[in-house]
Tab-separated table of C-alpha atoms in Angstrom:
chain	number	residue	atom	x	y	z
A	1	MET	CA	74.274	88.724	9.825
A	2	GLN	CA	72.536	90.248	12.841
A	3	PRO	CA	74.208	90.230	16.251
A	4	GLY	CA	72.961	87.497	18.548
A	5	VAL	CA	70.856	85.643	15.958
A	6	ARG	CA	72.769	82.664	14.577
A	7	VAL	CA	70.725	79.826	13.120
A	8	CYS	CA	71.781	76.913	10.940
A	9	VAL	CA	69.710	76.699	7.757
A	10	SER	CA	69.750	73.853	5.279
A	11	ASN	CA	66.302	74.416	3.798
A	12	ARG	CA	65.838	77.133	1.185
A	13	MET	CA	62.266	77.626	2.420
A	14	LEU	CA	63.721	79.528	5.395
A	15	LEU	CA	65.578	82.053	3.218
A	16	SER	CA	62.604	84.402	3.177
A	17	LEU	CA	63.025	84.861	6.927
A	18	PHE	CA	66.654	85.816	6.393
A	19	CYS	CA	65.697	88.330	3.713
A	20	HIS	CA	63.346	90.130	6.043
A	21	GLY	CA	66.052	90.536	8.667
A	22	ARG	CA	64.547	87.919	10.986
A	23	LEU	CA	66.920	85.062	10.641
A	24	GLY	CA	70.702	84.764	10.685
A	25	ARG	CA	72.415	81.576	9.700
A	26	THR	CA	75.334	79.579	11.053
A	27	LEU	CA	76.422	76.258	9.666
A	28	LYS	CA	78.281	74.044	12.125
A	29	ARG	CA	80.074	70.770	11.799
A	30	PRO	CA	82.412	68.755	13.986
A	31	GLY	CA	86.095	68.986	13.194
A	32	CYS	CA	87.370	70.234	9.857
A	33	SER	CA	86.571	67.282	7.612
A	34	PHE	CA	84.561	68.260	4.557
A	35	GLY	CA	83.002	64.827	4.453
A	36	SER	CA	81.181	65.240	7.775
A	37	SER	CA	77.398	65.091	7.508
A	38	ALA	CA	76.526	65.765	11.161
A	39	TRP	CA	75.054	69.184	10.532
A	40	GLN	CA	73.035	70.757	13.319
A	41	MET	CA	69.865	72.836	13.207
A	42	SER	CA	70.025	75.247	16.154
A	43	ARG	CA	67.039	76.973	17.706
A	44	TRP	CA	66.066	80.538	17.291
A	45	ASN	CA	64.307	82.641	19.862
A	46	ASN	CA	60.712	83.437	18.961
A	47	GLN	CA	61.008	86.720	20.784
A	48	ASP	CA	63.967	87.691	18.590
A	49	ILE	CA	61.889	86.989	15.481
A	50	GLN	CA	58.908	89.009	16.708
A	51	ASN	CA	60.934	92.026	17.806
A	52	PRO	CA	62.239	94.553	15.274
A	53	ALA	CA	65.619	93.612	13.838
A	54	PRO	CA	68.597	95.567	15.250
A	55	PRO	CA	70.746	97.618	12.859
A	56	GLN	CA	73.121	95.460	10.851
A	57	GLU	CA	76.841	95.716	11.487
A	58	ASN	CA	79.283	96.589	8.730
A	59	PRO	CA	80.792	93.508	7.099
A	60	ARG	CA	84.360	92.490	7.815
A	61	VAL	CA	85.835	91.676	4.402
A	62	LEU	CA	88.854	89.521	3.557
A	63	ILE	CA	90.048	89.763	-0.064
A	64	THR	CA	92.475	87.144	-1.370
A	65	GLY	CA	94.723	88.279	-4.227
A	66	LEU	CA	96.484	91.604	-4.828
A	67	GLY	CA	95.723	91.960	-8.539
A	68	GLN	CA	94.003	94.992	-10.023
A	69	LEU	CA	90.596	93.568	-9.118
A	70	GLY	CA	91.381	92.958	-5.462
A	71	VAL	CA	93.018	96.330	-4.835
A	72	GLY	CA	90.331	98.268	-6.697
A	73	LEU	CA	87.487	96.472	-4.952
A	74	ALA	CA	89.073	97.193	-1.571
A	75	GLU	CA	88.894	100.926	-2.340
A	76	MET	CA	85.157	100.705	-3.058
A	77	LEU	CA	84.491	98.604	0.038
A	78	LYS	CA	86.115	101.208	2.282
A	79	GLN	CA	82.621	102.667	2.570
A	80	TYR	CA	82.378	100.147	5.441
A	81	GLY	CA	85.515	101.530	7.061
A	82	THR	CA	89.152	101.065	6.078
A	83	GLU	CA	89.776	98.780	9.051
A	84	ASN	CA	86.995	96.451	7.872
A	85	VAL	CA	88.626	95.604	4.517
A	86	ILE	CA	91.685	93.344	4.664
A	87	LEU	CA	93.831	92.548	1.634
A	88	SER	CA	95.865	89.353	1.505
A	89	ASP	CA	98.387	87.651	-0.754
A	90	ILE	CA	101.660	85.723	-0.655
A	91	LYS	CA	103.586	88.746	-1.944
A	92	LYS	CA	104.250	92.176	-0.482
A	93	PRO	CA	101.636	94.783	-1.419
A	94	PRO	CA	102.657	97.649	-3.720
A	95	PRO	CA	103.295	101.067	-2.093
A	96	HIS	CA	99.965	102.589	-3.179
A	97	VAL	CA	98.001	100.153	-0.993
A	98	SER	CA	100.040	100.817	2.129
A	99	ASN	CA	97.048	102.499	3.818
A	100	SER	CA	94.992	99.298	3.661
A	101	PRO	CA	95.224	96.496	6.262
A	102	PHE	CA	97.251	93.641	4.771
A	103	VAL	CA	97.977	90.103	5.918
A	104	TYR	CA	99.990	87.271	4.442
A	105	ALA	CA	97.686	84.472	3.311
A	106	ASP	CA	98.399	81.370	1.270
A	107	VAL	CA	95.048	79.980	0.088
A	108	LEU	CA	96.633	76.511	-0.027
A	109	ASP	CA	97.246	76.693	3.744
A	110	TYR	CA	93.882	75.749	5.252
A	111	ARG	CA	94.926	76.155	8.874
A	112	HIS	CA	96.427	79.623	8.468
A	113	LEU	CA	93.499	80.859	6.372
A	114	ARG	CA	91.158	79.598	9.059
A	115	GLU	CA	93.065	81.524	11.727
A	116	LEU	CA	92.846	84.738	9.674
A	117	ILE	CA	89.091	84.395	9.252
A	118	VAL	CA	88.483	83.679	12.933
A	119	ASN	CA	90.950	86.202	14.380
A	120	ASN	CA	89.741	89.023	12.129
A	121	ARG	CA	86.028	88.191	12.594
A	122	VAL	CA	85.565	88.014	8.823
A	123	THR	CA	81.973	87.951	7.525
A	124	TRP	CA	82.539	88.449	3.760
A	125	LEU	CA	85.214	86.572	1.818
A	126	VAL	CA	86.150	87.712	-1.701
A	127	HIS	CA	88.332	85.107	-3.377
A	128	TYR	CA	90.342	86.564	-6.267
A	129	SER	CA	93.446	84.381	-5.899
A	130	ALA	CA	93.858	82.270	-9.043
A	131	LEU	CA	96.282	81.448	-11.837
A	132	LEU	CA	94.902	83.187	-14.913
A	133	SER	CA	94.374	81.755	-18.371
A	134	ALA	CA	97.690	82.178	-20.183
A	135	VAL	CA	99.834	81.346	-17.139
A	136	GLY	CA	97.589	78.407	-16.312
A	137	GLU	CA	97.973	76.865	-19.771
A	138	ALA	CA	101.749	77.086	-19.396
A	139	ASN	CA	101.617	75.262	-16.046
A	140	VAL	CA	98.478	73.128	-15.845
A	141	ALA	CA	99.574	71.262	-12.699
A	142	LEU	CA	100.065	74.486	-10.750
A	143	ALA	CA	96.835	75.965	-12.099
A	144	ARG	CA	94.941	72.878	-11.020
A	145	LYS	CA	96.527	73.024	-7.579
A	146	ILE	CA	95.772	76.715	-6.979
A	147	ASN	CA	92.461	77.140	-8.774
A	148	ILE	CA	90.805	73.928	-7.642
A	149	THR	CA	91.946	74.574	-4.059
A	150	LEU	CA	88.937	76.818	-3.992
A	151	HIS	CA	87.722	73.924	-1.803
A	152	ASN	CA	89.638	75.444	1.120
A	153	VAL	CA	87.719	78.684	0.673
A	154	LEU	CA	84.348	76.960	0.231
A	155	ASP	CA	84.970	74.824	3.291
A	156	LEU	CA	85.909	77.768	5.506
A	157	ALA	CA	83.033	79.916	4.249
A	158	LEU	CA	80.660	77.100	5.135
A	159	GLU	CA	82.199	76.555	8.557
A	160	ASN	CA	82.133	80.253	9.489
A	161	CYS	CA	78.866	81.253	7.784
A	162	LEU	CA	80.563	83.718	5.444
A	163	ARG	CA	79.109	85.483	2.445
A	164	LEU	CA	81.460	84.197	-0.249
A	165	PHE	CA	82.171	85.834	-3.600
A	166	VAL	CA	84.182	84.000	-6.264
A	167	PRO	CA	84.488	85.576	-9.732
A	168	SER	CA	84.029	83.629	-12.913
A	169	THR	CA	84.893	84.601	-16.466
A	170	ILE	CA	83.930	84.693	-20.115
A	171	GLY	CA	86.453	81.861	-20.421
A	172	ALA	CA	84.014	79.570	-18.598
A	173	PHE	CA	82.197	79.177	-21.918
A	174	GLY	CA	83.415	76.928	-24.732
A	175	PRO	CA	82.959	76.363	-28.469
A	176	SER	CA	79.598	74.627	-27.973
A	177	SER	CA	78.152	77.458	-25.873
A	178	PRO	CA	75.613	79.916	-27.300
A	179	ARG	CA	77.564	82.982	-28.418
A	180	ASP	CA	75.127	85.784	-29.201
A	181	PRO	CA	74.036	86.128	-26.503
A	182	ALA	CA	75.356	83.646	-23.938
A	183	PRO	CA	72.689	83.117	-21.239
A	184	ASP	CA	73.349	82.453	-17.569
A	185	LEU	CA	72.400	78.789	-17.899
A	186	CYS	CA	73.664	76.896	-20.933
A	187	VAL	CA	76.241	74.381	-22.138
A	188	GLN	CA	79.719	75.626	-21.130
A	189	ARG	CA	82.486	73.027	-21.639
A	190	PRO	CA	85.553	75.346	-21.768
A	191	ARG	CA	88.888	74.180	-23.199
A	192	THR	CA	91.344	75.906	-20.867
A	193	ILE	CA	92.309	74.852	-17.345
A	194	TYR	CA	91.299	78.329	-16.122
A	195	GLY	CA	87.840	77.990	-17.652
A	196	VAL	CA	87.425	74.429	-16.367
A	197	SER	CA	88.376	75.514	-12.832
A	198	LYS	CA	85.866	78.366	-12.958
A	199	VAL	CA	83.020	76.071	-14.012
A	200	HIS	CA	84.071	73.730	-11.198
A	201	GLY	CA	83.878	76.630	-8.744
A	202	GLU	CA	80.458	77.730	-10.006
A	203	LEU	CA	79.007	74.252	-9.605
A	204	MET	CA	80.584	73.535	-6.208
A	205	GLY	CA	79.332	76.849	-4.831
A	206	GLU	CA	75.824	76.214	-6.114
A	207	TYR	CA	75.875	72.674	-4.736
A	208	LEU	CA	76.865	73.854	-1.253
A	209	HIS	CA	74.255	76.602	-1.385
A	210	HIS	CA	71.434	74.230	-2.240
A	211	LYS	CA	72.545	71.455	0.137
A	212	TYR	CA	73.736	73.481	3.150
A	213	GLY	CA	72.648	77.083	2.568
A	214	LEU	CA	76.095	78.567	1.836
A	215	ASP	CA	75.700	82.198	0.761
A	216	PHE	CA	77.749	81.702	-2.403
A	217	ARG	CA	77.813	84.469	-5.036
A	218	CYS	CA	79.546	84.495	-8.409
A	219	LEU	CA	79.685	86.889	-11.366
A	220	ARG	CA	80.962	86.007	-14.810
A	221	TYR	CA	83.098	88.984	-15.813
A	222	PRO	CA	83.519	89.927	-19.470
A	223	GLY	CA	86.842	91.397	-20.619
A	224	VAL	CA	87.793	94.056	-18.040
A	225	ILE	CA	89.530	97.205	-19.283
A	226	SER	CA	91.642	99.261	-16.881
A	227	VAL	CA	94.155	102.039	-17.252
A	228	ASN	CA	96.220	100.265	-14.582
A	229	THR	CA	96.641	97.142	-16.723
A	230	PRO	CA	100.118	97.202	-18.323
A	231	PRO	CA	99.783	97.303	-22.125
A	232	GLY	CA	100.720	93.920	-23.498
A	233	GLY	CA	99.073	93.681	-26.889
A	234	GLY	CA	95.543	93.311	-25.526
A	235	THR	CA	92.638	95.728	-25.665
A	236	THR	CA	94.379	98.403	-23.579
A	237	GLN	CA	97.319	98.529	-26.014
A	238	ILE	CA	95.411	100.514	-28.630
A	239	PHE	CA	94.850	103.409	-26.215
A	240	HIS	CA	98.538	103.651	-25.354
A	241	ASP	CA	99.551	103.371	-29.009
A	242	ALA	CA	97.036	106.007	-30.056
A	243	LEU	CA	98.564	108.501	-27.628
A	244	SER	CA	102.220	107.599	-28.204
A	245	THR	CA	102.827	106.629	-31.841
A	246	GLY	CA	99.443	107.069	-33.474
A	247	HIS	CA	99.639	103.551	-34.915
A	248	HIS	CA	98.399	100.234	-33.556
A	249	GLU	CA	99.011	96.718	-34.815
A	250	CYS	CA	96.086	94.484	-33.887
A	251	TYR	CA	96.440	90.719	-33.449
A	252	LEU	CA	92.745	90.069	-34.052
A	253	ARG	CA	90.542	90.444	-37.102
A	254	ALA	CA	88.864	93.816	-37.390
A	255	ASP	CA	85.409	92.241	-36.934
A	256	THR	CA	86.190	90.148	-33.813
A	257	ARG	CA	83.454	91.070	-31.338
A	258	LEU	CA	83.847	90.546	-27.581
A	259	PRO	CA	81.971	91.669	-24.447
A	260	MET	CA	83.928	94.236	-22.454
A	261	MET	CA	83.538	96.304	-19.300
A	262	HIS	CA	85.212	99.286	-17.649
A	263	ILE	CA	86.886	98.247	-14.419
A	264	SER	CA	84.878	100.706	-12.323
A	265	ASP	CA	81.666	99.053	-13.547
A	266	CYS	CA	83.175	95.676	-12.680
A	267	HIS	CA	83.929	96.771	-9.105
A	268	ARG	CA	80.546	98.436	-8.686
A	269	ALA	CA	78.716	95.335	-9.954
A	270	THR	CA	80.595	93.215	-7.417
A	271	VAL	CA	79.779	95.516	-4.506
A	272	GLU	CA	76.109	95.857	-5.468
A	273	PHE	CA	75.826	92.094	-5.890
A	274	MET	CA	77.364	91.469	-2.473
A	275	GLN	CA	75.005	94.005	-0.903
A	276	ALA	CA	71.875	92.505	-2.482
A	277	PRO	CA	69.523	90.721	-0.037
A	278	GLU	CA	69.671	86.993	-0.561
A	279	CYS	CA	65.925	86.781	-1.229
A	280	GLN	CA	66.376	88.803	-4.428
A	281	LEU	CA	68.732	86.267	-5.992
A	282	SER	CA	67.179	83.686	-8.282
A	283	LEU	CA	70.662	82.419	-9.260
A	284	ARG	CA	74.033	82.055	-7.557
A	285	THR	CA	76.037	82.761	-10.738
A	286	TYR	CA	75.161	85.675	-13.009
A	287	ASN	CA	76.497	87.128	-16.247
A	288	ILE	CA	77.146	90.867	-16.157
A	289	ALA	CA	77.557	92.951	-19.294
A	290	ALA	CA	78.250	96.523	-20.312
A	291	MET	CA	79.221	96.703	-23.999
A	292	SER	CA	80.375	94.562	-26.882
A	293	PHE	CA	82.648	95.899	-29.603
A	294	THR	CA	85.140	94.984	-32.320
A	295	PRO	CA	88.708	96.324	-32.723
A	296	GLU	CA	87.547	98.468	-35.636
A	297	GLU	CA	84.696	99.956	-33.627
A	298	VAL	CA	86.985	100.975	-30.764
A	299	ALA	CA	89.462	102.432	-33.305
A	300	GLN	CA	86.691	104.517	-34.853
A	301	GLU	CA	85.684	105.826	-31.439
A	302	ILE	CA	89.304	106.743	-30.613
A	303	ARG	CA	89.545	108.640	-33.915
A	304	LYS	CA	86.891	111.033	-32.634
A	305	HIS	CA	89.598	112.186	-30.207
A	306	LEU	CA	92.732	111.347	-32.230
A	307	PRO	CA	91.803	111.483	-35.946
A	308	HIS	CA	95.222	110.378	-37.201
A	309	LEU	CA	95.161	106.922	-35.551
A	310	THR	CA	95.984	104.134	-38.003
A	311	VAL	CA	95.472	100.420	-37.381
A	312	THR	CA	96.814	97.380	-39.217
A	313	TYR	CA	95.363	93.932	-38.655
A	314	ASN	CA	97.636	90.879	-38.422
A	315	PRO	CA	95.494	88.139	-36.858
A	316	ASP	CA	97.431	85.772	-34.627
A	317	SER	CA	96.241	82.153	-34.740
A	318	VAL	CA	96.559	81.710	-30.969
A	319	ARG	CA	94.785	84.906	-29.969
A	320	GLN	CA	92.124	84.417	-32.621
A	321	THR	CA	90.939	81.271	-30.828
A	322	ILE	CA	88.775	83.632	-28.774
A	323	ASP	CA	86.356	83.256	-31.683
A	324	SER	CA	84.882	80.454	-29.571
A	325	TRP	CA	83.993	82.927	-26.791
A	326	PRO	CA	80.589	84.622	-26.557
A	327	VAL	CA	80.255	87.889	-28.454
A	328	ARG	CA	77.606	89.139	-26.017
A	329	PHE	CA	76.456	88.298	-22.499
A	330	ASP	CA	72.786	88.051	-21.628
A	331	ASP	CA	72.673	89.738	-18.212
A	332	SER	CA	68.899	90.222	-18.044
A	333	ASN	CA	68.674	88.180	-14.820
A	334	ALA	CA	71.187	90.430	-13.039
A	335	ARG	CA	69.309	93.536	-14.221
A	336	ARG	CA	65.981	92.114	-13.052
A	337	ASP	CA	67.035	90.514	-9.746
A	338	TRP	CA	69.358	93.093	-8.202
A	339	GLY	CA	69.198	96.123	-10.477
A	340	TRP	CA	72.480	95.827	-12.366
A	341	ALA	CA	73.086	98.590	-14.925
A	342	PRO	CA	76.477	99.675	-16.367
A	343	ALA	CA	77.590	103.302	-16.361
A	344	PHE	CA	80.170	103.001	-19.171
A	345	GLY	CA	79.390	102.398	-22.834
A	346	LEU	CA	82.016	102.473	-25.578
A	347	GLU	CA	81.979	106.272	-25.836
A	348	GLU	CA	82.481	106.764	-22.097
A	349	LEU	CA	85.110	104.019	-21.951
A	350	VAL	CA	87.272	105.517	-24.688
A	351	SER	CA	87.052	109.037	-23.278
A	352	ASP	CA	87.955	107.879	-19.758
A	353	MET	CA	90.863	105.695	-20.920
A	354	LEU	CA	92.475	108.459	-22.972
A	355	ILE	CA	92.101	111.015	-20.182
A	356	SER	CA	93.434	108.628	-17.539
A	357	ILE	CA	96.463	107.542	-19.587
A	358	ARG	CA	97.344	111.178	-20.242
A	359	GLU	CA	97.086	111.958	-16.530
A	360	ASN	CA	99.276	108.988	-15.635
A	361	LYS	CA	101.946	110.055	-18.109
A	362	THR	CA	101.853	113.589	-16.727
A	363	ASN	CA	102.216	112.343	-13.172
A	364	GLU	CA	105.145	110.136	-14.185
A	365	ALA	CA	106.857	113.075	-15.856
A	366	PHE	CA	106.232	115.439	-12.939
A	367	PRO	CA	106.101	113.302	-9.786
A	368	LYS	CA	104.768	114.935	-6.639
A	369	SER	CA	107.432	115.991	-4.185
């Protein structure tokens, strides 16, 4: 948003002005009640529109959630200045993020979250706080409370004219969705509370964009692979097993295909999407893709580095329910609209994971003094 130009927009026909740097947008409402309909259209100065636009200020970013995605994204966003990227959570940050500004924030506490946004002059809000799939299924009531309380975030983004990013997931698709590939727009109907809450978030964000002009942005992430994810039997486990024991027991069938992405591609896609001018976006929710592989294919690629790796397959009935997930994402709209392109394919992913795990083990064995 440009300094000194704050205009309320509820008509998408005015978005072209915004895209050319001529029009900023502020949405105002009386009080804090979401049900209020007394929205105001303010005036803009014709002289401001005719004159060249001033240089844009760096965004002030608030990230909710201290998971691997939030911390990693904060590192990439430091291009705007470390002081402009604020991490938040209800738990103390780990030591390795001590150089980043941190605030306590409970996304269920509307008043406190509002104070943080106003006092820190936030312009971008990245909302990662959520109860993930497995934990959510074990406690549906809590998952519903936390994940659906996205309304607090939507409400505050609308009130303060924020650019809002909320991630979605492959789990937002269900058994009746197209699987190969899954397009951006199709039947979804997920069967987990996490997936249901993500579809709810997608639709609410799009509704508020079309009705009030909220700058809502959402990416559906595929499976994200990171060396910092503790091995727990998932995709990252095979890399650790290959380097430690040389044997991996897989809980999926050898031919189970899923879309995957290296975490650095995931962070880069998010940053590039947030940076994209609004006029380039034909959608508010996009699929992003990088690669799609089976357990046997990743094992074969690892054997190029570690030939003695052996794998046994003991499909687990619970884990194998991912057969209802898409096997590929169609991300052609993201590639066309804002230039998305992954840097990591399967070959690059495997090489990077093995190198990074080795380096981590070396650093653990010989810590720096």
